[in-house]
């Protein structure tokens, strides 16, 4: 059996990506996973990094996210792909570049080097960026959403959104950008059109 396909969903908070990632995984019989936190070590790291009450620098955040990712790749993603299973992940390395790099100001070249150390050659076959304007995402957000990133100011989230678009432009061929301001069903159709090009 050949290696499975690896598809990643990215976007700002409340962009609608988690709903779409779960739907695609379900429809394609793929293994659904997410970052940060889909391993027992990851769940601990997630608790630390999302806890808004502990002050933490963007570099510290990045290193915790990368620890989670490194463990996630080796213990979940790679073994699944090698066994021939398709994997759909809600967030992957672009989240660290967008949030800690573009959003938090951590040097991008160093983050990219650290990312390579964390993930090795495990690159997604396709990254689906759900690009949602801030005001649309704000409306969708649940009122009690107040972890470290959800409580960050709008300027931070704007940098994250712009950062994602810059990343999509840079890595053009393995990325697609979907207009997240469309209604959910339409966003789903646009994603499915892009997924058709992959050898499922
Ligand atoms: P989560 O509750 O999973 O949010 P979402 O449904 O939006 O994915 O929380 C993850 C938060 O962590 C989210 O605000 C993005 C942030 N994050 C980073 O800042 N860097 C990263 O590398 C990752 C994976 C997530």
Coordinates of C-alpha atoms and ligand atoms in Angstrom, one line a residue:
X1 CA 0.0 0.0 0.0
X2 CA 1.3 3.5 -0.9
X3 CA 1.8 6.4 1.4
X4 CA -1.3 8.2 2.5
X5 CA -2.1 11.8 1.6
X6 CA -1.5 14.6 4.1
X7 CA -3.9 17.6 3.9
X8 CA -3.7 20.5 6.3
X9 CA -6.2 23.3 7.1
X10 CA -5.0 26.7 8.2
X11 CA -6.6 30.0 9.0
X12 CA -7.2 32.6 11.7
X13 CA -9.3 31.8 14.8
X14 CA -13.0 31.2 13.9
X15 CA -12.1 31.1 10.2
X16 CA -14.3 28.0 9.8
X17 CA -11.4 25.7 9.1
X18 CA -12.1 23.2 12.0
X19 CA -15.6 22.4 10.7
X20 CA -14.2 21.9 7.2
X21 CA -11.2 19.8 8.3
X22 CA -13.5 17.5 10.3
X23 CA -16.0 17.2 7.4
X24 CA -13.3 16.4 4.8
X25 CA -11.6 13.8 7.1
X26 CA -15.0 12.1 7.7
X27 CA -15.9 12.1 4.0
X28 CA -12.6 10.8 2.8
X29 CA -12.1 8.2 5.5
X30 CA -9.0 10.1 6.7
X31 CA -7.5 10.2 10.1
X32 CA -8.4 13.6 11.7
X33 CA -5.9 15.3 13.9
X34 CA -5.1 18.8 15.2
X35 CA -2.4 21.0 16.7
X36 CA -1.7 21.9 19.3
X37 CA -2.5 19.0 21.5
X38 CA -3.5 15.7 19.9
X39 CA -1.1 13.5 21.9
X40 CA -0.9 13.1 25.7
X41 CA 2.3 15.2 25.7
X42 CA 0.6 17.6 23.3
X43 CA -2.4 18.0 25.6
X44 CA -0.1 19.2 28.4
X45 CA 1.8 21.6 26.1
X46 CA -1.5 22.9 24.8
X47 CA -2.7 23.6 28.3
X48 CA 0.4 25.6 29.0
X49 CA 0.6 27.6 25.8
X50 CA -3.1 28.5 25.7
X51 CA -3.3 29.6 29.3
X52 CA -3.7 33.3 29.0
X53 CA -2.8 33.9 32.7
X54 CA 0.9 33.0 32.3
X55 CA 3.0 35.7 30.5
X56 CA 5.1 34.1 27.8
X57 CA 7.2 35.4 25.0
X58 CA 6.4 34.6 21.3
X59 CA 9.7 32.6 21.2
X60 CA 8.6 30.5 24.2
X61 CA 5.3 29.9 22.5
X62 CA 7.0 28.9 19.3
X63 CA 9.2 26.4 21.0
X64 CA 6.3 24.8 22.8
X65 CA 4.3 24.6 19.6
X66 CA 7.4 23.0 17.9
X67 CA 7.8 20.5 20.7
X68 CA 4.2 19.5 20.2
X69 CA 4.6 19.3 16.5
X70 CA 7.8 17.3 16.6
X71 CA 6.2 14.7 18.8
X72 CA 3.0 14.7 16.8
X73 CA 4.8 14.1 13.5
X74 CA 6.8 11.2 14.9
X75 CA 4.1 9.5 17.0
X76 CA 1.0 10.1 14.9
X77 CA 1.3 11.7 11.5
X78 CA 4.2 9.7 10.0
X79 CA 3.1 6.3 11.2
X80 CA -0.4 6.9 9.8
X81 CA 0.9 8.1 6.4
X82 CA 3.3 5.2 6.2
X83 CA 0.5 2.7 6.9
X84 CA -1.3 4.1 3.9
X85 CA -3.9 6.1 5.8
X86 CA -4.8 9.7 4.7
X87 CA -4.3 12.3 7.4
X88 CA -6.2 15.6 7.7
X89 CA -4.8 18.1 10.3
X90 CA -6.4 21.2 11.7
X91 CA -3.3 23.4 11.8
X92 CA 0.4 22.5 11.2
X93 CA 3.7 24.4 10.8
X94 CA 2.2 27.4 9.0
X95 CA 0.4 28.2 12.2
X96 CA 3.7 28.9 14.0
X97 CA 5.0 31.0 11.1
X98 CA 1.7 33.0 11.0
X99 CA 1.0 33.4 14.7
X100 CA 4.5 33.5 16.3
X101 CA 6.3 34.8 13.2
X102 CA 4.1 37.3 11.5
X103 CA 1.9 37.9 14.5
X104 CA 4.4 37.8 17.3
X105 CA 7.5 39.1 15.5
X106 CA 9.8 36.0 15.8
X107 CA 12.4 35.9 13.1
X108 CA 10.9 34.0 10.2
X109 CA 14.1 32.5 8.8
X110 CA 15.0 31.0 12.2
X111 CA 11.4 29.7 12.7
X112 CA 11.7 28.0 9.3
X113 CA 14.9 26.4 10.3
X114 CA 13.4 25.2 13.6
X115 CA 10.4 23.9 11.7
X116 CA 12.6 21.8 9.5
X117 CA 14.2 20.3 12.6
X118 CA 10.7 19.5 14.0
X119 CA 9.0 18.0 11.0
X120 CA 11.9 16.6 8.9
X121 CA 10.6 15.9 5.4
X122 CA 6.9 15.5 6.5
X123 CA 5.4 18.2 4.3
X124 CA 1.7 18.4 3.5
X125 CA 0.5 17.4 0.0
X126 CA -1.9 20.3 0.2
X127 CA -2.5 23.1 2.6
X128 CA -5.9 24.7 2.4
X129 CA -5.9 28.2 3.7
X130 CA -9.4 29.4 4.7
X131 CA -8.9 33.2 4.3
X132 CA -11.6 34.9 6.4
X133 CA -11.8 38.6 7.0
X134 CA -11.4 39.6 10.6
X135 CA -14.9 41.0 11.0
X136 CA -16.5 37.8 9.7
X137 CA -14.4 35.7 12.0
X138 CA -15.2 38.0 15.0
X139 CA -19.0 37.4 14.4
X140 CA -18.5 33.7 14.3
X141 CA -16.5 33.5 17.5
X142 CA -18.0 32.0 20.6
X143 CA -18.5 34.6 23.3
X144 CA -16.4 32.7 25.9
X145 CA -13.4 32.4 23.6
X146 CA -10.6 33.9 25.6
X147 CA -7.5 31.8 25.4
X148 CA -4.1 33.5 24.9
X149 CA -4.6 34.0 21.2
X150 CA -8.3 34.6 21.1
X151 CA -7.9 37.4 23.6
X152 CA -5.2 39.1 21.5
X153 CA -5.9 42.4 19.9
X154 CA -7.3 42.8 16.3
X155 CA -4.0 44.1 15.0
X156 CA -2.4 40.8 15.9
X157 CA -5.0 38.8 14.1
X158 CA -4.7 41.1 11.1
X159 CA -0.9 40.4 10.9
X160 CA -1.7 36.6 11.2
X161 CA -4.2 36.8 8.3
X162 CA -1.8 38.8 6.1
X163 CA 1.0 36.5 7.1
X164 CA -0.9 33.4 5.9
X165 CA -1.6 35.1 2.6
X166 CA 2.1 35.9 2.2
X167 CA 3.0 32.2 3.0
X168 CA 0.4 31.0 0.4
X169 CA 1.9 33.3 -2.2
X170 CA 5.4 32.0 -1.4
X171 CA 4.5 28.3 -1.4
X172 CA 2.0 28.6 -4.2
X173 CA 2.0 25.1 -5.7
X174 CA 1.1 23.1 -2.6
X175 CA -1.4 25.7 -1.2
X176 CA -4.9 26.8 -2.1
X177 CA -6.7 29.8 -0.8
X178 CA -10.4 29.6 -0.2
X179 CA -12.6 32.6 0.4
X180 CA -13.9 32.0 4.0
X181 CA -16.4 34.8 3.9
X182 CA -18.7 32.6 1.7
X183 CA -21.3 30.6 3.6
X184 CA -20.3 27.3 5.0
X185 CA -21.8 25.1 2.2
X186 CA -20.1 27.2 -0.5
X187 CA -16.8 27.1 1.3
X188 CA -17.2 23.3 1.4
X189 CA -17.8 23.2 -2.4
X190 CA -14.7 25.3 -3.1
X191 CA -12.6 23.1 -1.0
X192 CA -13.9 19.9 -2.6
X193 CA -13.1 21.3 -6.1
X194 CA -9.4 21.7 -4.9
X195 CA -9.3 18.3 -3.3
X196 CA -10.3 16.6 -6.5
X197 CA -6.8 17.1 -8.0
X198 CA -5.3 14.9 -5.3
X199 CA -4.7 11.1 -5.9
X200 CA -7.1 9.9 -3.1
Ligands
LIG1 P1 -7.6 26.1 19.2 O1 -8.5 26.2 20.3 O2 -7.2 24.8 18.7 O3 -8.1 27.1 18.1 P2 -8.5 26.9 16.6 O4 -9.8 26.2 16.6 O5 -8.6 28.3 16.1 O6 -7.4 26.1 15.9 O7 -6.3 26.9 19.7 C1 -5.2 27.0 19.0 C2 -4.6 28.4 19.1 O8 -3.2 28.3 19.1 C3 -5.1 29.3 18.0 O9 -5.4 30.5 18.5 C4 -3.8 29.4 17.2 C5 -2.7 29.1 18.1 N1 -1.5 28.5 17.5 C6 -0.3 29.2 17.5 O10 -0.3 30.4 17.9 N2 0.8 28.6 16.9 C7 0.8 27.3 16.5 O11 1.8 26.8 16.0 C8 -0.5 26.6 16.6 C9 -0.5 25.2 16.1 C10 -1.6 27.2 17.1

